[in-house]
Each structure stands twice: as C-alpha cells, then as structure tokens.
Amino acid sequence: NAGVTQTPKFQVLKTGQSMTLQCAQDMNHNSMYWYRQDPGMGLRLIYYSASEGTTDKGEVPNGYNVSRLNKREFSLRLESAAPSQTSVYFCASSGHGQGAREQYFGPGTRLTVT
Amino acid sequence: GDSVTQMEGPVTLSEEAFLTINCTYTATGYPSLFWYVQYPGEGLQLLLKATKADDKGSNKGFEATYRKETTSFHLEKGSVQVSDSAVYFCALHGGATNKLIFGTGTLLAVQP
C-alpha cells in the first residue's frame, strides 16, 4: 500500500517549457487535490477533483490545467512554465463521509523554473 | 471566509522542553480541525485531529483541544525530542467549503 505517489521528485524547466506532474493513489479515494507550497505562505490549493470526471479551480489555478484520468490518477500540467511557478507541488487525496475531511499527501515534486 | 492563523516561527527549544504552538481559526459552521507535520524533504502527515468542540486529539505525545469559545486548537507536547524538529501546520475543514484551509506553518527546531 503505497498511499499517494508523485513523479517526478525534482524537475528543472526553462521559462516557456511545459510539463506534467503525475499523481496516483491506491486508497480508493474519491477526491484528489493539487497544492503548491511556497515559503511563508503555507499550502495553497491549485485544483481539486471531488470525484472521477469532475475538476474545480482552487485558490491559485492560473497557469495550470488538470486531468482526472481515472479514480486513481490526477495530473497537473504547466503549459508554459514561468519563474513564479517555482515551488514544491503536493498531491493529496481524501475518502468519503467523515473521512473526506482528512487528506493524505504525497512526497512532493520540487520544481524550479529558470 | 474561513481562515487559520498560527504563530510564526521558528520556535527553538531544548530537548525535553514543553512545546506550545498556537492556532486560532475563523469559520462558519462546525469545522473539523487538524494538525499536520512536515519533516524535512517530505510531504505532510496527519498528526492529530478533532471533529467537534471539546474533543482532544492526540498522537505521539502531542495533544490539541478543540476550543469553540476561543476558536483555538493549540498544539502541545510535554517533552520534545530532536526528532520532533519539523514544520507544523494547523488546518481546518469547514462546513462551508469542502476544502482544507491551512495556516502558514510553524518551524520547530529542537536542540540536543
């Protein structure tokens, strides 16, 4: 039982390049989330998916797109990377009912845009 | 909207000292409250939670009590260890939105 996995762990991009961050969970959770973590700002929600087939914007969606590929997988795409997107990105998932309030996090992807 | 405010760090303590990290919240409805811990280079892990007023969450020697009258959820530990060095995040899951709202995190450094 791996929980939430993310790939890659590290990435360096040049301004304007694109990339996709991958996330998968094996806990049969309905909901999945993408956050970014910046110094002094805590975690900010980029996008989330309440269930397979649905996605919604979070607090800071500009410059990102997401795909909920199936119940297990939720990817985050940067179409044209900018230095302001240098951050640590975390994927998380949560179940249903009262358990929907607890989120389980992946190990993160550390992205640098030069 | 819903929000969480926690004390700024870093908090530097000697081993076996008493720890308090303050957290207060603003929320409509009846939120659930959480403390998450992030060890260096890792993702966030759920440390403890409380789902209603007066509940006490506890884990690994850490405790926090959900105080509705003071809208607080302060994290405490009686005797910290070097291995407790990490960033601690207070968070709420509100009734108004189906999202976790995080504080900015508090870095704890425990010295031997």
mmCIF file of C-alpha atoms in Angstrom:
data_model
loop_
_atom_site.group_PDB
_atom_site.id
_atom_site.type_symbol
_atom_site.label_atom_id
_atom_site.label_comp_id
_atom_site.label_asym_id
_atom_site.label_seq_id
_atom_site.Cartn_x
_atom_site.Cartn_y
_atom_site.Cartn_z
ATOM 1 C CA ASN A 1 0.000 0.000 0.000
ATOM 2 C CA ALA A 2 1.974 2.983 -1.294
ATOM 3 C CA GLY A 3 -0.580 5.704 -0.425
ATOM 4 C CA VAL A 4 -0.091 8.755 -2.642
ATOM 5 C CA THR A 5 2.792 8.709 -5.098
ATOM 6 C CA GLN A 6 4.102 11.576 -7.226
ATOM 7 C CA THR A 7 6.513 11.774 -10.125
ATOM 8 C CA PRO A 8 8.966 13.269 -10.721
ATOM 9 C CA LYS A 9 10.557 14.177 -7.385
ATOM 10 C CA PHE A 10 12.620 17.012 -8.860
ATOM 11 C CA GLN A 11 12.403 18.967 -12.110
ATOM 12 C CA VAL A 12 14.141 21.963 -13.611
ATOM 13 C CA LEU A 13 12.426 23.733 -16.508
ATOM 14 C CA LYS A 14 13.260 26.709 -18.643
ATOM 15 C CA THR A 15 10.700 29.506 -18.963
ATOM 16 C CA GLY A 16 8.099 28.554 -21.551
ATOM 17 C CA GLN A 17 8.613 24.805 -21.352
ATOM 18 C CA SER A 18 5.738 22.520 -20.489
ATOM 19 C CA MET A 19 5.487 19.520 -18.226
ATOM 20 C CA THR A 20 3.012 17.264 -16.470
ATOM 21 C CA LEU A 21 3.218 16.253 -12.835
ATOM 22 C CA GLN A 22 1.772 12.839 -12.146
ATOM 23 C CA CYS A 23 -0.087 11.690 -9.039
ATOM 24 C CA ALA A 24 -1.644 8.362 -8.157
ATOM 25 C CA GLN A 25 -3.328 6.971 -5.035
ATOM 26 C CA ASP A 26 -4.142 3.389 -4.133
ATOM 27 C CA MET A 27 -6.573 4.060 -1.269
ATOM 28 C CA ASN A 28 -9.720 4.064 -3.426
ATOM 29 C CA HIS A 29 -10.307 7.710 -2.504
ATOM 30 C CA ASN A 30 -12.885 9.777 -4.323
ATOM 31 C CA SER A 31 -11.271 13.192 -4.031
ATOM 32 C CA MET A 32 -7.855 14.376 -5.116
ATOM 33 C CA TYR A 33 -6.070 17.726 -4.807
ATOM 34 C CA TRP A 34 -3.075 19.669 -6.066
ATOM 35 C CA TYR A 35 -1.347 22.222 -3.814
ATOM 36 C CA ARG A 36 1.678 24.392 -4.092
ATOM 37 C CA GLN A 37 3.866 25.259 -1.115
ATOM 38 C CA ASP A 38 5.829 28.485 -1.008
ATOM 39 C CA PRO A 39 7.866 29.900 1.883
ATOM 40 C CA GLY A 40 5.730 31.844 4.342
ATOM 41 C CA MET A 41 2.501 31.055 2.522
ATOM 42 C CA GLY A 42 1.585 27.598 3.693
ATOM 43 C CA LEU A 43 -0.188 25.404 1.160
ATOM 44 C CA ARG A 44 -2.458 26.870 -1.479
ATOM 45 C CA LEU A 45 -4.946 24.808 -3.422
ATOM 46 C CA ILE A 46 -4.485 24.878 -7.183
ATOM 47 C CA TYR A 47 -7.188 22.463 -8.385
ATOM 48 C CA TYR A 48 -9.188 19.650 -6.942
ATOM 49 C CA SER A 49 -11.332 16.788 -8.134
ATOM 50 C CA ALA A 50 -14.215 15.803 -5.907
ATOM 51 C CA SER A 51 -14.827 12.617 -7.869
ATOM 52 C CA GLU A 52 -13.812 10.890 -11.068
ATOM 53 C CA GLY A 53 -14.844 13.015 -14.008
ATOM 54 C CA THR A 54 -15.019 16.353 -12.180
ATOM 55 C CA THR A 55 -12.434 19.059 -11.575
ATOM 56 C CA ASP A 56 -12.686 22.502 -9.977
ATOM 57 C CA LYS A 57 -10.460 25.507 -9.521
ATOM 58 C CA GLY A 58 -8.894 26.231 -6.175
ATOM 59 C CA GLU A 59 -7.271 29.374 -4.878
ATOM 60 C CA VAL A 60 -4.449 29.728 -7.444
ATOM 61 C CA PRO A 61 -5.425 27.966 -10.725
ATOM 62 C CA ASN A 62 -3.910 30.377 -13.255
ATOM 63 C CA GLY A 63 -1.203 28.830 -15.411
ATOM 64 C CA TYR A 64 -2.233 25.235 -14.638
ATOM 65 C CA ASN A 65 -4.528 22.573 -16.025
ATOM 66 C CA VAL A 66 -5.533 19.238 -14.553
ATOM 67 C CA SER A 67 -6.850 15.904 -15.706
ATOM 68 C CA ARG A 68 -8.593 13.311 -13.562
ATOM 69 C CA LEU A 69 -7.590 10.358 -15.705
ATOM 70 C CA ASN A 70 -9.429 7.756 -13.603
ATOM 71 C CA LYS A 71 -10.196 7.249 -9.939
ATOM 72 C CA ARG A 72 -6.516 6.638 -9.116
ATOM 73 C CA GLU A 73 -4.743 9.307 -11.118
ATOM 74 C CA PHE A 74 -4.809 13.107 -11.153
ATOM 75 C CA SER A 75 -2.257 15.015 -13.215
ATOM 76 C CA LEU A 76 -1.226 18.670 -13.164
ATOM 77 C CA ARG A 77 0.046 20.334 -16.335
ATOM 78 C CA LEU A 78 2.045 23.503 -16.759
ATOM 79 C CA GLU A 79 1.603 24.571 -20.382
ATOM 80 C CA SER A 80 4.167 27.380 -20.379
ATOM 81 C CA ALA A 81 6.229 27.456 -17.219
ATOM 82 C CA ALA A 82 7.100 30.766 -15.559
ATOM 83 C CA PRO A 83 9.609 31.527 -12.782
ATOM 84 C CA SER A 84 6.655 32.334 -10.491
ATOM 85 C CA GLN A 85 5.724 28.649 -10.683
ATOM 86 C CA THR A 86 8.929 27.633 -8.922
ATOM 87 C CA SER A 87 7.526 25.825 -5.919
ATOM 88 C CA VAL A 88 7.002 22.499 -4.237
ATOM 89 C CA TYR A 89 3.879 20.755 -5.500
ATOM 90 C CA PHE A 90 1.917 18.295 -3.406
ATOM 91 C CA CYS A 91 -0.841 15.968 -4.423
ATOM 92 C CA ALA A 92 -3.328 14.741 -1.825
ATOM 93 C CA SER A 93 -6.386 12.530 -1.659
ATOM 94 C CA SER A 94 -9.320 12.005 0.672
ATOM 95 C CA GLY A 95 -12.101 9.472 1.095
ATOM 96 C CA HIS A 96 -15.821 9.939 1.660
ATOM 97 C CA GLY A 97 -18.111 10.616 4.573
ATOM 98 C CA GLN A 98 -16.396 11.937 7.686
ATOM 99 C CA GLY A 99 -13.130 10.568 6.282
ATOM 100 C CA ALA A 100 -13.436 13.044 3.435
ATOM 101 C CA ARG A 101 -12.091 15.713 5.743
ATOM 102 C CA GLU A 102 -8.699 14.007 6.212
ATOM 103 C CA GLN A 103 -6.276 14.370 3.371
ATOM 104 C CA TYR A 104 -3.273 12.168 2.665
ATOM 105 C CA PHE A 105 -0.303 13.733 0.958
ATOM 106 C CA GLY A 106 2.323 12.569 -1.482
ATOM 107 C CA PRO A 107 6.040 13.300 -1.019
ATOM 108 C CA GLY A 108 6.039 16.324 -3.339
ATOM 109 C CA THR A 109 7.655 17.492 -6.564
ATOM 110 C CA ARG A 110 10.268 20.204 -6.280
ATOM 111 C CA LEU A 111 10.054 22.351 -9.431
ATOM 112 C CA THR A 112 12.458 25.098 -10.426
ATOM 113 C CA VAL A 113 11.740 27.315 -13.440
ATOM 114 C CA THR A 114 14.703 29.331 -14.692
ATOM 115 C CA GLY B 1 -14.139 33.288 4.545
ATOM 116 C CA ASP B 2 -12.599 30.513 6.577
ATOM 117 C CA SER B 3 -9.049 31.120 7.786
ATOM 118 C CA VAL B 4 -6.378 29.770 10.119
ATOM 119 C CA THR B 5 -3.778 31.806 11.974
ATOM 120 C CA GLN B 6 -0.849 30.158 13.670
ATOM 121 C CA MET B 7 2.149 31.525 15.484
ATOM 122 C CA GLU B 8 5.131 32.415 13.381
ATOM 123 C CA GLY B 9 8.344 30.548 13.853
ATOM 124 C CA PRO B 10 10.887 29.467 14.123
ATOM 125 C CA VAL B 11 10.377 28.029 17.567
ATOM 126 C CA THR B 12 13.664 26.833 19.033
ATOM 127 C CA LEU B 13 13.612 24.601 22.114
ATOM 128 C CA SER B 14 15.970 22.399 24.028
ATOM 129 C CA GLU B 15 15.269 18.686 24.238
ATOM 130 C CA GLU B 16 12.689 17.812 26.924
ATOM 131 C CA ALA B 17 11.205 21.330 26.933
ATOM 132 C CA PHE B 18 7.458 21.952 26.831
ATOM 133 C CA LEU B 19 6.013 22.909 23.463
ATOM 134 C CA THR B 20 3.021 25.073 22.601
ATOM 135 C CA ILE B 21 2.210 26.190 19.073
ATOM 136 C CA ASN B 22 -0.804 28.483 18.958
ATOM 137 C CA CYS B 23 -3.525 28.165 16.354
ATOM 138 C CA THR B 24 -6.760 30.119 16.051
ATOM 139 C CA TYR B 25 -9.380 29.889 13.353
ATOM 140 C CA THR B 26 -12.318 31.665 11.769
ATOM 141 C CA ALA B 27 -15.007 29.536 10.213
ATOM 142 C CA THR B 28 -18.716 29.321 9.638
ATOM 143 C CA GLY B 29 -20.489 26.175 10.664
ATOM 144 C CA TYR B 30 -18.746 23.376 12.524
ATOM 145 C CA PRO B 31 -15.286 22.735 11.128
ATOM 146 C CA SER B 32 -13.016 19.815 11.808
ATOM 147 C CA LEU B 33 -9.526 20.819 12.950
ATOM 148 C CA PHE B 34 -6.198 19.199 12.164
ATOM 149 C CA TRP B 35 -2.510 19.378 12.855
ATOM 150 C CA TYR B 36 -0.197 18.167 10.110
ATOM 151 C CA VAL B 37 3.560 17.692 10.395
ATOM 152 C CA GLN B 38 6.118 18.007 7.613
ATOM 153 C CA TYR B 39 9.565 16.540 8.208
ATOM 154 C CA PRO B 40 12.435 17.893 6.092
ATOM 155 C CA GLY B 41 12.143 16.898 2.455
ATOM 156 C CA GLU B 42 8.850 15.059 2.936
ATOM 157 C CA GLY B 43 5.148 15.575 2.391
ATOM 158 C CA LEU B 44 2.616 16.411 5.083
ATOM 159 C CA GLN B 45 1.450 13.756 7.511
ATOM 160 C CA LEU B 46 -1.671 13.962 9.621
ATOM 161 C CA LEU B 47 -0.583 14.299 13.255
ATOM 162 C CA LEU B 48 -3.928 14.592 15.027
ATOM 163 C CA LYS B 49 -7.472 15.802 14.561
ATOM 164 C CA ALA B 50 -10.631 16.867 16.383
ATOM 165 C CA THR B 51 -14.062 16.928 14.819
ATOM 166 C CA LYS B 52 -16.200 18.743 17.393
ATOM 167 C CA ALA B 53 -15.986 21.183 20.264
ATOM 168 C CA ASP B 54 -14.126 19.969 23.378
ATOM 169 C CA ASP B 55 -12.647 16.994 21.510
ATOM 170 C CA LYS B 56 -8.997 16.343 22.260
ATOM 171 C CA GLY B 57 -6.823 14.923 19.507
ATOM 172 C CA SER B 58 -3.625 13.158 20.499
ATOM 173 C CA ASN B 59 -0.795 11.246 18.845
ATOM 174 C CA LYS B 60 2.904 10.598 19.530
ATOM 175 C CA GLY B 61 2.741 12.637 22.758
ATOM 176 C CA PHE B 62 1.189 15.662 21.034
ATOM 177 C CA GLU B 63 -2.221 16.950 22.065
ATOM 178 C CA ALA B 64 -4.643 19.658 20.959
ATOM 179 C CA THR B 65 -8.117 20.530 22.249
ATOM 180 C CA TYR B 66 -10.863 21.992 20.065
ATOM 181 C CA ARG B 67 -11.984 25.134 21.935
ATOM 182 C CA LYS B 68 -15.022 26.665 20.291
ATOM 183 C CA GLU B 69 -15.325 29.503 22.805
ATOM 184 C CA THR B 70 -11.845 30.783 21.974
ATOM 185 C CA THR B 71 -11.784 29.413 18.378
ATOM 186 C CA SER B 72 -8.450 27.797 19.127
ATOM 187 C CA PHE B 73 -6.661 24.468 18.599
ATOM 188 C CA HIS B 74 -3.250 24.888 20.215
ATOM 189 C CA LEU B 75 -0.697 22.092 19.823
ATOM 190 C CA GLU B 76 1.163 20.944 22.952
ATOM 191 C CA LYS B 77 3.763 18.380 23.891
ATOM 192 C CA GLY B 78 5.187 17.894 27.343
ATOM 193 C CA SER B 79 8.738 16.920 26.389
ATOM 194 C CA VAL B 80 10.033 17.460 22.874
ATOM 195 C CA GLN B 81 12.742 15.414 21.212
ATOM 196 C CA VAL B 82 15.230 16.279 18.481
ATOM 197 C CA SER B 83 13.222 14.021 16.178
ATOM 198 C CA ASP B 84 10.208 16.375 16.559
ATOM 199 C CA SER B 85 12.032 19.037 14.539
ATOM 200 C CA ALA B 86 9.704 19.756 11.623
ATOM 201 C CA VAL B 87 7.179 22.238 10.273
ATOM 202 C CA TYR B 88 3.738 22.023 11.882
ATOM 203 C CA PHE B 89 0.587 23.138 10.070
ATOM 204 C CA CYS B 90 -2.758 23.839 11.626
ATOM 205 C CA ALA B 91 -5.699 23.313 9.267
ATOM 206 C CA LEU B 92 -9.460 23.348 9.230
ATOM 207 C CA HIS B 93 -12.026 21.639 7.068
ATOM 208 C CA GLY B 94 -15.027 23.881 7.118
ATOM 209 C CA GLY B 95 -18.672 23.211 6.617
ATOM 210 C CA ALA B 96 -18.977 25.989 4.058
ATOM 211 C CA THR B 97 -16.463 24.517 1.618
ATOM 212 C CA ASN B 98 -15.177 21.024 1.036
ATOM 213 C CA LYS B 99 -11.557 22.095 1.301
ATOM 214 C CA LEU B 100 -8.732 22.138 3.819
ATOM 215 C CA ILE B 101 -7.583 25.614 4.827
ATOM 216 C CA PHE B 102 -4.003 25.727 6.115
ATOM 217 C CA GLY B 103 -2.104 28.076 8.355
ATOM 218 C CA THR B 104 1.295 29.246 7.167
ATOM 219 C CA GLY B 105 3.192 26.663 9.216
ATOM 220 C CA THR B 106 5.494 26.900 12.231
ATOM 221 C CA LEU B 107 9.044 25.609 12.085
ATOM 222 C CA LEU B 108 10.111 23.814 15.253
ATOM 223 C CA ALA B 109 13.809 23.237 15.877
ATOM 224 C CA VAL B 110 14.748 21.100 18.881
ATOM 225 C CA GLN B 111 18.349 21.226 20.005
ATOM 226 C CA PRO B 112 20.052 18.426 21.971
#
